[in-house]
Short mmCIF file of C-alpha atoms and ligand atoms in Angstrom, two decimals:
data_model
loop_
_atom_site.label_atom_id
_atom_site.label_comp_id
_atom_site.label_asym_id
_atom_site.label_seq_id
_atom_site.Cartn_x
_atom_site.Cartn_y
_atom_site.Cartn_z
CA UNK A 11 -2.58 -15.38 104.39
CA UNK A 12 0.24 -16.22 102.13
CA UNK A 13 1.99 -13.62 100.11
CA UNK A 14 2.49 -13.23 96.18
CA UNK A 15 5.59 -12.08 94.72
CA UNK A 16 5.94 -8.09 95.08
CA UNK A 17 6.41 -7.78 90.99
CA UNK A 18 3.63 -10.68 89.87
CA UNK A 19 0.56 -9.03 88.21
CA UNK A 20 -2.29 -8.42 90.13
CA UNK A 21 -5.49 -9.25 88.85
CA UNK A 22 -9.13 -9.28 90.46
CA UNK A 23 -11.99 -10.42 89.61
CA UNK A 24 -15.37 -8.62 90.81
CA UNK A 25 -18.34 -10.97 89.90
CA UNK A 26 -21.79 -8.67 89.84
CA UNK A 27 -19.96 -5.90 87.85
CA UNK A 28 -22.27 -4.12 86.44
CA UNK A 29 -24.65 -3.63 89.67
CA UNK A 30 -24.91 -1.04 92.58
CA UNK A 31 -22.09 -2.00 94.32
CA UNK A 32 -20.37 -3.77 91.27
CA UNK A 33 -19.74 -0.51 89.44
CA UNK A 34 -18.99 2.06 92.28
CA UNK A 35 -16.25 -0.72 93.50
CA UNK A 36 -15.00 -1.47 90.35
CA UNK A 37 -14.00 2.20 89.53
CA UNK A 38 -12.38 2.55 92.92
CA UNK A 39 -10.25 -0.58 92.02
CA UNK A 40 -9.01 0.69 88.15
CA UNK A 41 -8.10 3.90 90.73
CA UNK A 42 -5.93 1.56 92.51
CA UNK A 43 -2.10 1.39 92.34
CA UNK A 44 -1.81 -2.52 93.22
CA UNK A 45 -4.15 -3.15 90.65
CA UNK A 46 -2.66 -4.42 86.74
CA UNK A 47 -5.91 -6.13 86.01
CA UNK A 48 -9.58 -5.94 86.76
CA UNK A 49 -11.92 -8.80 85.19
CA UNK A 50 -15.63 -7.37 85.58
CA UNK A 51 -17.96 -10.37 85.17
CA UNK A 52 -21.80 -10.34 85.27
CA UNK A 53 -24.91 -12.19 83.67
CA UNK A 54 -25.34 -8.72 81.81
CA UNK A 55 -23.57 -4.91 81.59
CA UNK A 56 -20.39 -5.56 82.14
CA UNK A 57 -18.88 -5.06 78.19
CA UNK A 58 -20.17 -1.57 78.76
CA UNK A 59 -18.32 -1.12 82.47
CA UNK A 60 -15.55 -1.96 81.04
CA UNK A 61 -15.39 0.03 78.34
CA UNK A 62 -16.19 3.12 80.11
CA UNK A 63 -13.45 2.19 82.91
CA UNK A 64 -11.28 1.73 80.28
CA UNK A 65 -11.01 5.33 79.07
CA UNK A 66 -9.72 6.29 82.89
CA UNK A 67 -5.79 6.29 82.62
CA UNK A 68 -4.71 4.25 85.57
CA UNK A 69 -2.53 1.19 84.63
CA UNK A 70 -5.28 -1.58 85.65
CA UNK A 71 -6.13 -3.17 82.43
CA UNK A 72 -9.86 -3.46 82.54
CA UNK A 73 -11.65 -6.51 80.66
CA UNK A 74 -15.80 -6.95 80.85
CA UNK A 75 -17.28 -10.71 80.65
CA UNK A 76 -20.43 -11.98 80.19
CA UNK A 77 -22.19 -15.62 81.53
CA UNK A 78 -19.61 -17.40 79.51
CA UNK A 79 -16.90 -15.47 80.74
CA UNK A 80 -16.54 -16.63 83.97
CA UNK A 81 -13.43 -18.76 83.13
CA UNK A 82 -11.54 -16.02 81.78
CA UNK A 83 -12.72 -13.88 84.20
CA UNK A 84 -11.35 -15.82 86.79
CA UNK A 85 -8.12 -17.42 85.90
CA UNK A 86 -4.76 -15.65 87.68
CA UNK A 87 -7.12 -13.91 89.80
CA UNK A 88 -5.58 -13.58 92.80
CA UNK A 89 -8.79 -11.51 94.82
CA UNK A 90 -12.01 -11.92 93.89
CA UNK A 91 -15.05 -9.84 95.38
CA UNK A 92 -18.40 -10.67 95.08
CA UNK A 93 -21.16 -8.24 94.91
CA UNK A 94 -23.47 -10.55 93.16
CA UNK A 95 -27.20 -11.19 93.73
CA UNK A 96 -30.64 -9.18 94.70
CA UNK A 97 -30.87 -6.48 96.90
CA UNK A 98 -33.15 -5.99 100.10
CA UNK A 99 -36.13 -3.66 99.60
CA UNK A 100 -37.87 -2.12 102.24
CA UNK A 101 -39.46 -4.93 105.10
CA UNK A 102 -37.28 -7.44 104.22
CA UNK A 103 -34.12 -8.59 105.58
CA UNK A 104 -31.09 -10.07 105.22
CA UNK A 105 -32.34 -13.88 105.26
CA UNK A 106 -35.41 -12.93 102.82
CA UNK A 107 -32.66 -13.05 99.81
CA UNK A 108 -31.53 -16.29 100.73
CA UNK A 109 -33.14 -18.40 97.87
CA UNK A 110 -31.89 -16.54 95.14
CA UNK A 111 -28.83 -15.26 96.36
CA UNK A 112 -27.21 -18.76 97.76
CA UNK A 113 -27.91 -19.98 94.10
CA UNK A 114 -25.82 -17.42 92.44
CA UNK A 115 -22.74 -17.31 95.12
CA UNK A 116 -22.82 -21.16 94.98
CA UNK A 117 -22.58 -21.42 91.23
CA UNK A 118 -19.97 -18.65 91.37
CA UNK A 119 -17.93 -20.23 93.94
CA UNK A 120 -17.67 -23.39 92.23
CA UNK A 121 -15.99 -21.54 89.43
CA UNK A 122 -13.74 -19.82 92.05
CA UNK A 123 -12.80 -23.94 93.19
CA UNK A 124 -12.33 -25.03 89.37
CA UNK A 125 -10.32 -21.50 87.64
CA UNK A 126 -8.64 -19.68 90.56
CA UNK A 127 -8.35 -22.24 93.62
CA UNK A 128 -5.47 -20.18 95.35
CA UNK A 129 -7.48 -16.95 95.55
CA UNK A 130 -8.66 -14.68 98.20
CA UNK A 131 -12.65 -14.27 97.88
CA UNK A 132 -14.20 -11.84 99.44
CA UNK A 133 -18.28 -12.33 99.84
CA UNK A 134 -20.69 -9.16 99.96
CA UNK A 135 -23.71 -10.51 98.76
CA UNK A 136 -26.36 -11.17 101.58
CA UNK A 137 -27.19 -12.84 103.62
CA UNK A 138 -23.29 -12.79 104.30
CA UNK A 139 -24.06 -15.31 107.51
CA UNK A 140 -25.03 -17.46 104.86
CA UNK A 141 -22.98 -17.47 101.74
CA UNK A 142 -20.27 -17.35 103.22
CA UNK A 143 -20.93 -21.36 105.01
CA UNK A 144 -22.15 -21.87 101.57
CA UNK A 145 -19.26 -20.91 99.78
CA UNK A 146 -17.49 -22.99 102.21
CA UNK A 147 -19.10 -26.02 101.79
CA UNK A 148 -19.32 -25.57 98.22
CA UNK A 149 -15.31 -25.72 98.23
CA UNK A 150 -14.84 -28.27 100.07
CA UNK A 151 -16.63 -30.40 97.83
CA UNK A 152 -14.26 -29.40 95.20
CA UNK A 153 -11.33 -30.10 97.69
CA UNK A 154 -10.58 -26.27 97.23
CA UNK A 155 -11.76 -24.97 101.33
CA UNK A 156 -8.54 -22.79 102.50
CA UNK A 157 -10.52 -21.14 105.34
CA UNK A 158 -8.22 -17.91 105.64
CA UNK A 159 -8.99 -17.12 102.16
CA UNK A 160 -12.71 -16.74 102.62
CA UNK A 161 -14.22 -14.46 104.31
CA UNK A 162 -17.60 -12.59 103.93
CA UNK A 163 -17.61 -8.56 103.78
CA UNK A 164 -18.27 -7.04 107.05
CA UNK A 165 -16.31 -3.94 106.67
CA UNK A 166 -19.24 -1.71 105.86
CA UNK A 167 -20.60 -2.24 109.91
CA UNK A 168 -17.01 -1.10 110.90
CA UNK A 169 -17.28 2.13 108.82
CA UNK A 170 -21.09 2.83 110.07
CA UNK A 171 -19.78 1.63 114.09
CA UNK A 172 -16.89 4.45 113.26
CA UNK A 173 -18.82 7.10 111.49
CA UNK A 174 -21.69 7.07 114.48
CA UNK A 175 -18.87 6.88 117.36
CA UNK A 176 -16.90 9.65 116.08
CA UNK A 177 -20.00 11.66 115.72
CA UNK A 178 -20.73 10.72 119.47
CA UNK A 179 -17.11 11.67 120.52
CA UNK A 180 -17.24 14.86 117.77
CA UNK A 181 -13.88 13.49 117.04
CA UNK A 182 -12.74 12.93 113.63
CA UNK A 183 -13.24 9.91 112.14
CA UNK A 184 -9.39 9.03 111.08
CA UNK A 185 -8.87 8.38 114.97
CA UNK A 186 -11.86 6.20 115.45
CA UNK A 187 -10.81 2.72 114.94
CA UNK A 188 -14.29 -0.02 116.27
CA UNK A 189 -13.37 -3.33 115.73
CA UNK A 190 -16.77 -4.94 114.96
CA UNK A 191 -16.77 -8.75 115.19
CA UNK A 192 -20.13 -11.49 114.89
CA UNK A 193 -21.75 -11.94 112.11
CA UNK A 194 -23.56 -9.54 109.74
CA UNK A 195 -26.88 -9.26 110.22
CA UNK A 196 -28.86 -7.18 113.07
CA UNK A 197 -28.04 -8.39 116.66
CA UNK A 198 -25.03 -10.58 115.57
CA UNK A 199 -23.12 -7.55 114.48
CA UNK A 200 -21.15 -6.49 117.26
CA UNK A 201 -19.34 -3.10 117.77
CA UNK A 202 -16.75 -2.98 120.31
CA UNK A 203 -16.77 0.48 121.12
CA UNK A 204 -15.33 -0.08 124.73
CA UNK A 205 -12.43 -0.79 122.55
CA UNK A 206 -12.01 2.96 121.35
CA UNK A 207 -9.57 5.43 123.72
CA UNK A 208 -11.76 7.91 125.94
CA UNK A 209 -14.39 6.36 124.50
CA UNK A 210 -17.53 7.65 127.18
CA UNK A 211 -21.00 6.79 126.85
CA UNK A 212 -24.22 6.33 129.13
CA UNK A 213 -26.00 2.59 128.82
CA UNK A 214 -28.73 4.86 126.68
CA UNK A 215 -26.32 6.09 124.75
CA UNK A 216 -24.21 2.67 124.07
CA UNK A 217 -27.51 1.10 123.04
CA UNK A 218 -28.25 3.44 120.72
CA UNK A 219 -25.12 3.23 119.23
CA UNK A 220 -25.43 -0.64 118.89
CA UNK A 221 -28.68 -0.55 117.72
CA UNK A 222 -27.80 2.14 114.96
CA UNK A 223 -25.08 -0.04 113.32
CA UNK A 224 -26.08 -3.12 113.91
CA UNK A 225 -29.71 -1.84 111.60
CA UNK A 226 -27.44 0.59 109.61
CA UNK A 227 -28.49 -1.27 106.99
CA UNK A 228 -32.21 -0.66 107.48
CA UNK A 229 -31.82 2.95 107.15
CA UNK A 230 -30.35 2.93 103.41
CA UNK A 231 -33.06 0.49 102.32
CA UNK A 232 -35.74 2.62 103.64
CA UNK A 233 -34.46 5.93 102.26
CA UNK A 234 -34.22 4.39 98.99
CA UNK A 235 -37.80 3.20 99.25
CA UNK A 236 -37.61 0.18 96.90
CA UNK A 237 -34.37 1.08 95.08
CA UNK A 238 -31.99 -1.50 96.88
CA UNK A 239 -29.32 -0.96 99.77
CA UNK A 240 -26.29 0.39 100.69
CA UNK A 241 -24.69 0.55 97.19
CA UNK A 242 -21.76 3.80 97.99
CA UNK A 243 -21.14 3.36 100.94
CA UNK A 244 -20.41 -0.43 100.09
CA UNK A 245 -18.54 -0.29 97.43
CA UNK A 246 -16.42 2.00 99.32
CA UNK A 247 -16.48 -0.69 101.80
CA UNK A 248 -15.08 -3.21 99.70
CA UNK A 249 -12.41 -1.37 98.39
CA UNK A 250 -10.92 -0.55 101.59
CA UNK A 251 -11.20 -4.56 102.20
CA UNK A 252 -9.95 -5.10 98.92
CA UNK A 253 -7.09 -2.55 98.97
CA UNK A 254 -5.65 -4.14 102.34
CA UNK A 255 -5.85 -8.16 101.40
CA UNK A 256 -3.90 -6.52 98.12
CA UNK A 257 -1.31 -5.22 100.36
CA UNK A 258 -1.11 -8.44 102.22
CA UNK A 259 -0.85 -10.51 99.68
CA UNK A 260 1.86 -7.96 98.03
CA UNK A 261 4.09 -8.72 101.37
CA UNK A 262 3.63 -5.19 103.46
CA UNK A 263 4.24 -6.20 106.70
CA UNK A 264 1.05 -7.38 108.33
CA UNK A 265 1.37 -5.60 111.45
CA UNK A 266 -0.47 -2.61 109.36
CA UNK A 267 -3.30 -4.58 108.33
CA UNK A 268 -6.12 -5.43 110.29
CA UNK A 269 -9.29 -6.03 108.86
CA UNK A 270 -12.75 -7.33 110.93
CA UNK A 271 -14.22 -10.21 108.10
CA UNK A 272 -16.95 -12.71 108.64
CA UNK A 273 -14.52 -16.13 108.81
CA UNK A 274 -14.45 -19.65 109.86
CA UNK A 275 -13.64 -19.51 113.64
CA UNK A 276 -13.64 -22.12 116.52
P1 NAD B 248 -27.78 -5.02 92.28
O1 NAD B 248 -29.03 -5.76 91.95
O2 NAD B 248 -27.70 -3.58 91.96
O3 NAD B 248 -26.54 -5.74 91.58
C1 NAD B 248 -26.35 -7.11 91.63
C2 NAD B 248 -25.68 -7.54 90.34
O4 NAD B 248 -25.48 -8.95 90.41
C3 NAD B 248 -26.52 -7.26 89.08
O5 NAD B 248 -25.77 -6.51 88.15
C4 NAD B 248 -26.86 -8.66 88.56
O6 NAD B 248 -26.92 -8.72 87.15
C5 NAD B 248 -25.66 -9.44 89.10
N1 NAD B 248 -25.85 -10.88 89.10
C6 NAD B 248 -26.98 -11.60 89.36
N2 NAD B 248 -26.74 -12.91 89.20
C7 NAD B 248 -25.44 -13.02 88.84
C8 NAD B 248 -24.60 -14.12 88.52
N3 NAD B 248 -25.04 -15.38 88.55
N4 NAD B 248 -23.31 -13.88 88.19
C9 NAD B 248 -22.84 -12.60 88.16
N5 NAD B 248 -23.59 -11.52 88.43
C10 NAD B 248 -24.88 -11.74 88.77
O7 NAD B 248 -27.51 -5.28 93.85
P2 NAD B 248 -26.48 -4.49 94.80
O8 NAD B 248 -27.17 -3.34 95.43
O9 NAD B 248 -25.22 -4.26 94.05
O10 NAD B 248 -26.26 -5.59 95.96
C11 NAD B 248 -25.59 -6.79 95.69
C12 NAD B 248 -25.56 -7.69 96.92
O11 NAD B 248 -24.79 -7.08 97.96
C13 NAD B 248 -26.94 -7.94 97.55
O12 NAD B 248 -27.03 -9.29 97.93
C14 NAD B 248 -26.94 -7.06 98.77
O13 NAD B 248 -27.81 -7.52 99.77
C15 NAD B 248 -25.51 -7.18 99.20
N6 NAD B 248 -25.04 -6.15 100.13
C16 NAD B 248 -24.12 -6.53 101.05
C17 NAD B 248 -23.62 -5.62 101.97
C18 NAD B 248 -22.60 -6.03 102.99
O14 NAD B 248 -22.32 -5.26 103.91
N7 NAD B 248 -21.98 -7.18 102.86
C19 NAD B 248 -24.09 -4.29 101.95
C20 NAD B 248 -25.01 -3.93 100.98
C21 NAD B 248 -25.48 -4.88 100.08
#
């Protein structure tokens, strides 16, 4: 990933503002110190986000645009996250929001090709497996593919594979590092727990791990019994993905950063 200047503004762009995730993650970026601009875009809500984020005195300049925004939104945007689309509800899966969600991610992408080619974009809505080849195919039609600048949002298995190994180890979580690589979806998540120090577990016990993050997902949708997903815990998902492409692109030395993303691979 190439780097920015250190003193060039930062701006990003979260498209699907004003939903579950949008809002949660958009707060945690006006909280952030890399941050000098935040454009929240989405088909409604959003003039209201931003007014209430606006009122928190943190330096990011917050700015709230509706359907015909998206150009504004966009342009100089140097990250731009993508919460947008429909939630699962309880039975479905990942794959059932396919029809409406490649739709919106497509249209938004081709924006992404037209206002803000040079950008990072981070994917979270679902069915990440597929927006993400979407998104891909939908730049290279606008000549605009750079496949180390898109990647799709896995972050949120590496914080449930973490959370439920630490538990297991009753360690704490800060020394709990699973790299989790596949896809995102069921059995092509993959937690690499072998890959944690000490880490001990029965064949029992390492399946139930597995299982548990790789349907982490399943959990949150049925406790919320029609209300949508994983909303907190994602948003908090995306800003730690967010927060460390920020720091890339700002030039820390990379050695630091390591982040597990859905991305083109051979
Ligand atoms: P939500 O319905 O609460 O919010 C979605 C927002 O997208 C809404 O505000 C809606 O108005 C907006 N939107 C719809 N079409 C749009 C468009 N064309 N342009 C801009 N905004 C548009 O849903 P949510 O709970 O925030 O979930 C959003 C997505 O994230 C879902 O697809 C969900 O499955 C996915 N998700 C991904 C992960 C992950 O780990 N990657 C985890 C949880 C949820």
């Amino acid at each position: 990933m190439s780097s920015s200047s250190s003193s060039s503004p930062c701006k990003v762009a979260v498209l699907g503002a004003a939903g579950g995730i949008g809002q949660p993650l958009s707060l945690l970026l006006k909280l952030c110190p890399l941050v000098d601009e935040l454009a929240c875009f989405d088909i409604v809500g959003t003039p209201g986000v931003a007014a209430d984020l606006g009122h928190i005195p943190t330096k990011a300049v917050v700015t709230g645009m509706l359907k015909d925004g998206l150009k504004d939104a966009l342009t100089g945007a140097s990250l731009v996250v993508i919460p947008a689309g429909v939630p699962r509800k309880p039975g479905m899966t990942r794959d059932d929001l396919f029809n409406i969600n490649a739709g919106i991610v497509k249209g938004l992408i081709e924006g992404c090709a037209e206002h803000c080619p040079d950008a990072v974009i981070a994917i979270i809505s679902n069915p990440v497996n597929s927006t993400v080849p979407i998104a891909a195919e939908t730049l290279k039609a606008k000549g605009a593919y750079r496949p180390q600048k898109l990647c799709g949002v896995t972050t949120l298995d590496v914080l449930r594979a973490n959370t439920f190994c630490a538990q297991h180890m009753k360690r704490s979580t800060d020394a709990i590092h699973v790299p989790v690589v596949g896809g995102h979806a069921g059995t092509t998540i993959l937690p690499l727990f072998s890959n944690v120090e000490d880490f001990l577990a029965t064949d029992e016990e390492l399946q139930a791990l597995t299982h548990r993050t790789q349907f982490g997902g399943d959990e949150v949708v049925q406790a919320k019994a029609g209300a949508g997903s994983a909303t907190l815990s994602m948003a908090y998902a995306g800003y730690i993905f967010a927060e460390q492409v920020l720091r890339g692109l700002k030039g820390s030395s990379n050695s630091d950063i390591i982040q597990c993303a859905y991305v083109e691979s051979s």
